[in-house]
Amino acid sequence: MVTGPAYLVVADVPLPFAIPYAFFPFTKSYSSGLIMPTYGDESERGFYLRDGGYYFAMGDKWDLKLLGEIYTKGSWGVSVASNYRKRYRYNGSFLFSYQDTKTGDEGLPDFSRQTSFKLQWSHRQDTKASPFSTFSASVNFASSSYESNNMTSLYNPQTRTQTTRTSSVSWSTTFSSIGMTLSSTANLSQNMRDSSIALTLPDLNISISRFQPFKRRQAVGKERWYEKIALSYTGQLSNSINTKENKLLRSSLVKDWRNGMQHSIPINGNFTMFNYITVTPAFSFTDRMYTNKVMRSWDTSRQVERTDTTYGFHNIYNWNLSLSANTTLYGFYVPSRKLFGDKIVAIRHVIKPQVSFSYAPDFGAARYGYYATYQKTDAHGNVSQVEYSPYSTGMFGVPGRGKTGSISFDIANNLEMKVRTGNDSTKKISLIEDLGASMSYNMAAEKCPWSDLNMRLSLKWWKNYTFSINAVFATYAYELDANSRPIIGTHTEWSKGRFGRFQGMSQNISYTLTPEKIKKLFGGGKDETDNKRQRNKNEEEGRDTDIESNVDDTMINGQHGASRKKDDGKAQTDDDGYMLFSIPWSLSFSYGITMRESQDVNKFNYSTMRYPYEFAQTLNFSGNIRISDGWNISFSSGYDFNAHKLSLTTASLQRDLHCFNMSCSVVLAPYTSYNFTFRCNASTLTDALKYDKRSGSGKAVQWY
């Protein structure tokens, strides 16, 4: 490749750095050859020749590099490295290095010898290679003494101070004909400080997608009820160990490794009863298989807990079931024509009630054997019962204790009105988007089984805005304890002839104002179709419409429209012939209010048995303005109604310099600070080419 004169330009400013021409030779042949070593002197190992060897150009798909190093005091090392690639199939690299390090003089007390190695392997499969199976590897393993003995690491602080290395190898395949996916991974985490490793080999996962085992291949007539039963399967086999580097190969697979298998089978169906009610039963079964259990006892003489690990096959399972039923009821009402005329066509009321039931037995019962107890006697002679699970150290845990069972109720209402807008045309108006309530009953609770009543209301006021509010009504009334202090009792509010106690509600309203929305309010501006067309145009032209996450698309489109010029060199003009000018901006408001019981005992009203209500309000606002292409100013603040002052107030200025980015931000309230950043946009250089200047974390900036 040959090029003529070229000079450097930064931010449209030419600099006096130029070259008259450049020549880059291309070649299609490969050549092998010697790699010249580097020489030097190392205080502990003597003079050396290192990183010398031979490079083998094996062909189009892979190469090989052999390197060696030798020291005058007896240390030596070899390494082999290779890169390989098969187009549309896979690519990767491999490195293995071995070192025999000797320090001091042999025969003297300061003499030491260490052998260390390092293995690196990176493999990636091309997505076009196989649609059903994948294989990838990222291995980075080294003995704990390798980096301290490697000359290259001595001059690389980041490598030398690295404390953790991770490696993983994964493989997966899919059998589309039966809907089964088989995957396996091997993970290794290595701590370089204490030479401890955590190895998982293998972690095998099997999953079968949802299928209907009783469904007929050639259906004749109506679908049978049992054909709607569906199930799936998920299985996992795992084997792991946490040990030291020098003990890994001497570890026992049965005693030192933690292993186990877990199976999960969910079964569900969807049925219709009486043509109107939809019933969905579900059953889930989970099975765990372990190879050991740990029995515990108390040693009275030594006042310590003793453990006894027994090995064998142990099977632990748990199950739960659920059942839900729901339906939809429709009601139509036609208002009186004498009062409302023909404007209103009809009002539709939709009711969606739902009831659900769930149950799981107590797997802490003695008949299951998942939990055990031992008697503990402390040094003072106090006797107590300690409860534990022999399978608590298992990889997949142990089923929980306690029976669970609940019944949940939910009802939702929707109210819409259809009105005439013209000749043979109608439109729907939402009167109540959602008015609902939910409650549950805990069958396993010994007292206070009913939950609080949750109610919700949603009103669709505008086309893209929905007003929502949630409220909670307590079921159980306040009672007085022995000290005449209010507590939640066991009697319901209904038993006292009252509705549930109102505990509070919350509501948040937010809105964003932009020039386009203002134009729409006065009958102008682009509609959503125009905005979508403009976004597609930006993508075709390669524009970046996501410079800042808080910048609206319409702002970026307006700024580009103001600065872009036509092919004839003239600026863009509007319909009246004036030069198109735009400074996009946006302003967002958010207001939230929360009402709740005070919970201050001193404010409790004993005559009405109620706490007073208190309000909490929040007001936040933020905005930005794009003064030119690449410049953006943003700010955010709020008001604290409790403290009666401004909340956290920040302002920032960003400048996109194409290859670099500059930003400056300040905090104005309740404390003051600043932060200035200049860094490269390239992800590989963003941490290397940067400059940060900020105020101290414990000092505030004094503004004068």
XYZ file of N, CA and C in Angstrom, residues 504-507 592-596 614-618:
42
model
N -51.907 3.863 54.661
C -51.207 4.865 53.871
C -51.294 4.594 52.394
N -50.742 5.528 51.642
C -50.732 5.421 50.184
C -49.506 6.146 49.665
N -49.183 5.903 48.408
C -48.049 6.548 47.751
C -48.417 6.866 46.318
N -47.864 7.972 45.827
C -48.144 8.409 44.456
C -46.965 9.210 43.936
N -43.539 13.322 44.206
C -44.037 12.144 44.895
C -44.550 12.507 46.269
N -45.600 11.830 46.664
C -46.188 12.060 47.982
C -46.522 10.715 48.611
N -46.230 10.585 49.890
C -46.484 9.361 50.634
C -47.221 9.712 51.917
N -48.269 8.967 52.181
C -49.046 9.147 53.403
C -48.995 7.851 54.195
N -48.641 7.938 55.479
C -48.528 6.733 56.305
C -48.798 7.081 57.764
N -49.023 11.112 58.701
C -48.002 12.085 58.342
C -47.711 11.961 56.850
N -47.288 13.079 56.268
C -47.043 13.124 54.831
C -45.555 13.335 54.577
N -45.078 12.711 53.528
C -43.711 12.914 53.058
C -43.773 13.246 51.572
N -43.154 14.369 51.196
C -43.213 14.833 49.819
C -41.806 14.968 49.241
N -41.691 14.678 47.982
C -40.419 14.847 47.276
C -40.684 15.535 45.945
